[in-house]
Coordinates of C-alpha atoms in Angstrom, one line a residue:
M1 CA 82.3 122.7 107.8
I2 CA 83.2 123.5 104.2
Y3 CA 86.8 122.6 104.8
N4 CA 85.7 119.2 106.3
A5 CA 83.2 118.6 103.4
K6 CA 86.0 119.1 100.9
H7 CA 88.2 116.8 102.8
W8 CA 85.5 114.1 102.8
Q9 CA 84.9 114.6 99.1
I10 CA 88.6 114.2 98.3
Y11 CA 88.8 111.1 100.6
L12 CA 85.8 109.5 98.9
I13 CA 87.1 110.2 95.4
F14 CA 90.4 108.6 96.5
L15 CA 88.7 105.6 98.0
F16 CA 86.6 105.0 94.9
A17 CA 89.7 105.3 92.7
V18 CA 91.5 102.7 94.9
I19 CA 88.5 100.4 94.8
F20 CA 88.2 100.8 91.0
I21 CA 91.8 100.1 90.4
S22 CA 91.8 97.1 92.8
C23 CA 88.8 95.6 91.0
K24 CA 90.4 96.1 87.7
E25 CA 93.6 94.4 88.8
S26 CA 91.8 91.5 90.5
K27 CA 90.6 90.2 87.2
R28 CA 94.1 88.9 86.6
P29 CA 95.6 86.0 88.7
N30 CA 98.2 86.7 91.4
I31 CA 101.7 86.1 90.0
N32 CA 103.7 87.5 92.9
N33 CA 105.0 84.1 93.9
I34 CA 106.1 83.0 90.5
N35 CA 109.9 83.4 90.0
V36 CA 110.7 84.6 86.5
D37 CA 113.5 87.1 85.7
I38 CA 114.1 87.5 82.0
K39 CA 117.5 88.7 80.9
I40 CA 118.2 89.3 77.2
E41 CA 121.7 88.3 76.3
R42 CA 123.3 91.2 74.3
F43 CA 125.0 89.2 71.6
D44 CA 124.9 92.4 69.4
K45 CA 127.0 94.3 71.9
E46 CA 129.4 91.5 72.5
L47 CA 130.0 90.9 68.8
F48 CA 130.5 94.6 68.1
S49 CA 133.0 95.0 71.0
A50 CA 135.2 92.2 69.5
R51 CA 136.0 94.0 66.3
G52 CA 139.6 94.6 67.1
D53 CA 140.3 91.2 68.6
N54 CA 141.8 88.1 67.0
V55 CA 139.0 86.7 64.8
A56 CA 139.9 83.0 65.6
I57 CA 139.8 83.7 69.3
T58 CA 136.5 85.6 69.0
N59 CA 135.0 82.7 67.0
V60 CA 135.9 80.2 69.7
K61 CA 134.6 82.5 72.5
L62 CA 131.3 83.2 70.8
T63 CA 130.9 79.5 69.9
N64 CA 131.4 78.4 73.5
K65 CA 129.0 81.0 74.9
Y66 CA 126.2 81.1 72.3
G67 CA 126.4 77.6 70.8
L68 CA 123.7 76.9 68.2
F69 CA 122.5 80.5 68.0
Y70 CA 126.0 81.6 67.0
E71 CA 126.2 78.9 64.4
D72 CA 122.8 79.9 63.0
Y73 CA 123.7 83.5 63.0
I74 CA 127.0 83.1 61.2
Q75 CA 126.0 80.3 58.8
K76 CA 122.4 81.2 58.0
M77 CA 121.6 84.8 59.0
I78 CA 124.5 86.8 57.8
G79 CA 126.7 84.2 56.0
S80 CA 126.5 80.9 54.3
P81 CA 128.1 77.4 54.8
E82 CA 130.6 78.0 51.9
Y83 CA 132.5 80.4 54.1
S84 CA 134.2 79.7 57.4
N85 CA 133.1 81.4 60.6
E86 CA 136.3 83.4 60.6
E87 CA 135.8 84.6 57.1
V88 CA 132.3 85.7 57.8
L89 CA 133.4 87.6 60.9
S90 CA 136.3 89.3 59.1
K91 CA 134.0 90.5 56.3
L92 CA 131.4 91.7 58.8
F93 CA 133.8 93.7 60.9
K94 CA 135.1 95.5 57.8
D95 CA 131.6 96.5 56.7
P96 CA 130.9 100.2 57.3
A97 CA 127.2 99.5 57.1
Y98 CA 127.5 97.1 60.0
N99 CA 129.3 99.6 62.1
D100 CA 126.7 102.3 61.4
L101 CA 123.8 100.0 62.1
T102 CA 125.2 98.8 65.4
K103 CA 125.9 102.3 66.6
E104 CA 122.2 103.2 65.8
I105 CA 121.0 100.2 67.7
D106 CA 123.1 101.2 70.7
S107 CA 121.6 104.7 70.6
V108 CA 118.1 103.3 70.6
F109 CA 118.7 100.4 73.0
P110 CA 121.5 101.3 75.4
T111 CA 119.8 98.7 77.7
L112 CA 116.9 96.4 77.4
V113 CA 115.7 96.9 81.0
T114 CA 112.1 97.9 80.0
Q115 CA 111.7 94.9 77.7
E116 CA 113.2 92.6 80.3
K117 CA 110.8 93.9 82.9
D118 CA 107.7 93.4 80.6
L119 CA 108.8 90.0 79.4
S120 CA 109.4 88.9 83.0
E121 CA 105.8 89.9 83.8
T122 CA 104.5 88.2 80.7
F123 CA 106.3 84.9 81.3
K124 CA 105.1 84.9 84.9
Y125 CA 101.5 84.8 83.6
I126 CA 102.5 82.2 81.1
K127 CA 104.0 80.1 83.9
Y128 CA 100.9 80.6 85.9
Y129 CA 98.8 79.1 83.2
Y130 CA 101.4 76.6 81.9
P131 CA 103.8 75.7 84.8
N132 CA 105.8 73.3 82.7
A133 CA 106.5 75.9 79.9
K134 CA 110.2 76.2 79.2
I135 CA 111.5 79.7 78.7
P136 CA 114.1 79.9 76.0
K137 CA 117.3 82.0 76.2
M138 CA 116.6 85.3 74.6
I139 CA 119.4 86.8 72.6
S140 CA 119.5 90.2 70.8
F141 CA 121.3 90.6 67.5
A142 CA 121.4 92.5 64.2
S143 CA 121.3 90.7 60.9
G144 CA 120.9 93.6 58.5
F145 CA 117.1 93.5 58.3
E146 CA 117.0 89.8 57.4
Y147 CA 115.6 88.2 60.5
Q148 CA 113.3 89.7 63.2
M149 CA 112.6 86.8 65.5
P150 CA 114.3 83.5 64.7
V151 CA 113.6 80.5 66.9
G152 CA 116.1 77.7 67.4
D153 CA 117.1 75.0 69.8
N154 CA 116.4 76.6 73.2
Y155 CA 116.8 80.2 72.0
L156 CA 114.6 83.0 70.7
G157 CA 116.4 85.7 68.8
I158 CA 115.4 89.4 68.9
G159 CA 116.6 91.3 65.8
L160 CA 117.0 94.7 67.3
D161 CA 117.6 96.3 63.9
M162 CA 114.0 95.6 63.1
F163 CA 112.7 97.5 66.2
M164 CA 114.6 100.8 66.0
G165 CA 111.6 103.1 65.5
K166 CA 109.5 103.8 62.4
N167 CA 111.4 107.0 61.6
S168 CA 114.8 105.4 61.5
K169 CA 116.9 106.5 58.5
F170 CA 117.6 102.8 57.8
Y171 CA 114.0 102.0 57.1
R172 CA 113.6 104.8 54.6
A173 CA 116.6 103.3 52.8
I174 CA 115.2 99.8 52.5
I175 CA 111.6 100.7 51.5
N176 CA 111.9 98.7 48.3
S177 CA 112.5 95.5 50.1
V178 CA 110.5 96.2 53.3
P179 CA 107.2 97.9 52.6
M180 CA 106.0 100.8 54.8
Y181 CA 103.1 98.8 56.3
L182 CA 105.7 96.5 57.9
S183 CA 108.5 99.0 58.8
R184 CA 106.0 101.2 60.7
R185 CA 105.8 98.4 63.2
F186 CA 109.6 98.2 63.6
T187 CA 109.4 100.1 66.9
P188 CA 110.5 99.2 70.5
E189 CA 107.0 98.7 71.8
Y190 CA 106.5 95.8 69.4
I191 CA 109.3 93.7 70.9
V192 CA 107.4 92.1 73.8
P193 CA 104.2 91.4 71.9
R194 CA 106.2 89.8 69.0
V195 CA 108.3 87.7 71.4
T196 CA 105.1 86.5 73.1
E197 CA 103.3 85.8 69.9
T198 CA 106.3 83.9 68.4
Y199 CA 106.7 81.9 71.6
A200 CA 103.0 81.0 71.7
H201 CA 103.1 79.8 68.1
E202 CA 106.4 77.9 68.3
E203 CA 106.3 76.5 71.8
L204 CA 102.8 76.3 73.1
F205 CA 100.1 76.1 70.4
H206 CA 100.8 74.4 67.1
E207 CA 98.0 74.8 64.6
P208 CA 96.3 71.4 63.9
D209 CA 96.9 70.0 60.4
E210 CA 93.2 69.5 60.0
N211 CA 92.6 73.3 60.2
R212 CA 91.8 73.7 56.5
T213 CA 88.8 76.1 56.5
L214 CA 88.9 79.8 56.9
L215 CA 86.8 79.6 60.0
S216 CA 89.1 77.1 61.7
K217 CA 92.1 79.3 60.9
M218 CA 90.3 82.4 62.1
V219 CA 89.4 80.9 65.4
F220 CA 92.9 79.5 65.9
Q221 CA 94.5 82.9 65.3
G222 CA 91.8 84.5 67.4
K223 CA 92.8 82.2 70.3
I224 CA 96.4 83.3 70.0
L225 CA 95.4 86.9 70.3
Y226 CA 93.1 86.2 73.2
F227 CA 96.1 84.4 74.9
L228 CA 98.1 87.6 74.4
D229 CA 95.3 89.5 76.1
Q230 CA 95.7 87.4 79.2
V231 CA 99.5 87.4 79.5
L232 CA 100.9 90.7 78.1
P233 CA 101.2 93.7 80.3
E234 CA 97.8 95.5 80.4
N235 CA 99.2 98.7 78.9
V236 CA 99.8 96.9 75.5
A237 CA 97.2 98.3 73.1
D238 CA 95.0 96.0 71.1
S239 CA 96.3 97.7 67.9
T240 CA 99.9 96.7 68.9
K241 CA 98.8 93.1 69.5
I242 CA 97.4 92.7 66.1
G243 CA 99.7 95.1 64.3
Y244 CA 97.1 97.7 63.3
T245 CA 97.3 101.5 63.2
Q246 CA 94.7 103.1 65.4
Q247 CA 92.8 104.1 62.3
Q248 CA 92.7 100.4 61.1
L249 CA 91.5 99.3 64.5
D250 CA 88.8 102.0 64.5
W251 CA 87.7 100.9 61.0
S252 CA 87.5 97.3 62.0
Q253 CA 85.3 98.1 65.0
N254 CA 83.1 100.5 63.0
F255 CA 82.5 98.0 60.2
E256 CA 82.5 94.8 62.3
G257 CA 79.0 93.8 61.3
D258 CA 79.7 94.5 57.6
I259 CA 82.9 92.4 57.7
W260 CA 81.0 89.5 59.2
A261 CA 78.2 89.9 56.6
Y262 CA 80.8 89.8 53.8
F263 CA 82.2 86.5 55.1
L264 CA 78.7 85.0 55.3
E265 CA 77.3 86.3 52.1
N266 CA 80.3 85.0 50.1
N267 CA 80.3 81.6 51.9
F268 CA 84.0 82.1 52.9
L269 CA 83.8 80.5 56.3
F270 CA 84.1 77.0 55.0
E271 CA 86.4 77.8 52.1
T272 CA 89.5 75.6 52.0
D273 CA 91.2 77.1 48.9
Y274 CA 94.5 78.4 50.3
Q275 CA 94.8 81.3 47.8
K276 CA 91.3 82.5 48.6
I277 CA 91.5 82.3 52.4
Q278 CA 95.0 83.7 52.7
V279 CA 93.7 87.1 51.6
F280 CA 91.9 87.3 55.0
L281 CA 94.8 86.0 57.1
S282 CA 97.9 87.5 55.6
D283 CA 99.5 90.8 56.5
G284 CA 99.3 93.7 54.0
P285 CA 98.3 97.3 53.7
F286 CA 94.6 96.4 53.5
T287 CA 92.2 93.5 52.9
P288 CA 91.2 93.3 49.2
G289 CA 87.5 93.3 48.6
L290 CA 86.6 95.1 51.7
G291 CA 86.3 98.8 52.2
E292 CA 86.6 101.7 49.8
S293 CA 89.8 103.3 48.5
R294 CA 91.9 100.6 50.2
E295 CA 91.0 101.9 53.6
S296 CA 90.2 98.6 55.2
A297 CA 92.5 96.9 57.8
P298 CA 94.5 93.9 56.8
K299 CA 94.0 90.3 57.9
L300 CA 90.4 90.8 58.8
G301 CA 89.9 87.1 59.2
V302 CA 92.4 87.1 62.1
W303 CA 90.7 90.2 63.7
T304 CA 87.2 88.6 63.3
G305 CA 88.5 85.4 64.9
W306 CA 89.7 87.4 67.8
Q307 CA 86.2 88.9 68.3
I308 CA 84.5 85.5 68.1
V309 CA 86.8 84.1 70.8
K310 CA 86.4 87.1 73.1
K311 CA 82.6 86.8 72.7
Y312 CA 82.8 83.0 73.3
M313 CA 84.7 83.6 76.6
K314 CA 82.4 86.3 77.7
E315 CA 79.4 83.9 77.2
H316 CA 81.2 81.1 79.0
P317 CA 83.1 82.5 82.0
E318 CA 83.5 78.9 83.3
V319 CA 85.9 78.0 80.5
T320 CA 89.5 78.3 81.5
L321 CA 92.2 79.7 79.2
Q322 CA 93.8 76.2 79.1
Q323 CA 90.5 74.7 78.0
L324 CA 90.0 77.3 75.4
M325 CA 93.4 76.8 73.9
K326 CA 92.9 73.0 73.7
D327 CA 89.5 73.3 72.0
N328 CA 89.9 72.9 68.3
D329 CA 86.2 72.8 67.5
A330 CA 85.9 76.1 65.7
Q331 CA 82.3 75.6 64.7
K332 CA 81.3 75.0 68.4
I333 CA 83.2 78.1 69.5
L334 CA 81.4 80.1 66.8
N335 CA 78.0 78.7 67.6
Q336 CA 78.3 79.1 71.4
S337 CA 79.8 82.6 71.1
K338 CA 76.5 83.9 69.7
Y339 CA 78.6 86.2 67.6
K340 CA 76.2 88.4 65.5
P341 CA 77.6 91.9 65.1
K342 CA 75.2 94.4 63.7
Q343 CA 75.7 96.0 60.3
R344 CA 76.0 99.7 59.9

């Protein structure tokens, strides 16, 4: 009898676990029948492997295969129009720093299978909500820490040299030009969220020109983050979506009511002065004016906009994602969200 009871206990625990997982997964739409298979073209590898080849032939080959991306790469990212493509390639191939950097990239990213899998899942969700969305070619490259995610005519570039891991020796060497609060996010797990965020801004949701107030910009950015909630793999942390450390996320959650009170008490919500409102929207090590000893999280306007939008959608489950993203009435979204976090 004891043996049977234990068996039943194990069975029930397993059953409840299956039910719990199924319920959790059922919150997302079924994308099994949506055909998306993202492949990232390894321009970085192809370019590096051509070092010993004839430069003129390499130029023609890469021009034919990569088109406008290749021209942008040569003429804008690593070179300039005053030099020919062949001259830029010759100089690049002779640069020891380029060789060292590419070898480091290869050691971190021998393949991009994990990123391709997660991007395929993400774009299946995007196609579920927006069937007519066009998926650009995704091309990996290295530009010597100049470009992370350029967008061009039907391409989205992924600068792998800016995702090698926060402890990379290269980031320690460029700390004067790239501050630590940025380079700590130069890690592989940021590739998929940054691709998705860039695609959302550039291809799907352009900010309306009439968005002048801090509130309108907060809500717009909050909608983008809510969109990421719906399409990114579920294992992507909120801190990664917004680019916070876990400590910064904890701080924002702990002081949510105080942050909101600060905006209200200083009449910032309807402020239109660009210099004043950018303090709450721009990236940085912290948000000036909030917190002690520079311990606050950065871009707290963006984070608060995200909380407003999440609260609005919780209050209005009948609103679809598409309806939310089309709605540019920030004041209505705020009012109907009933957003009133308590102060500490």
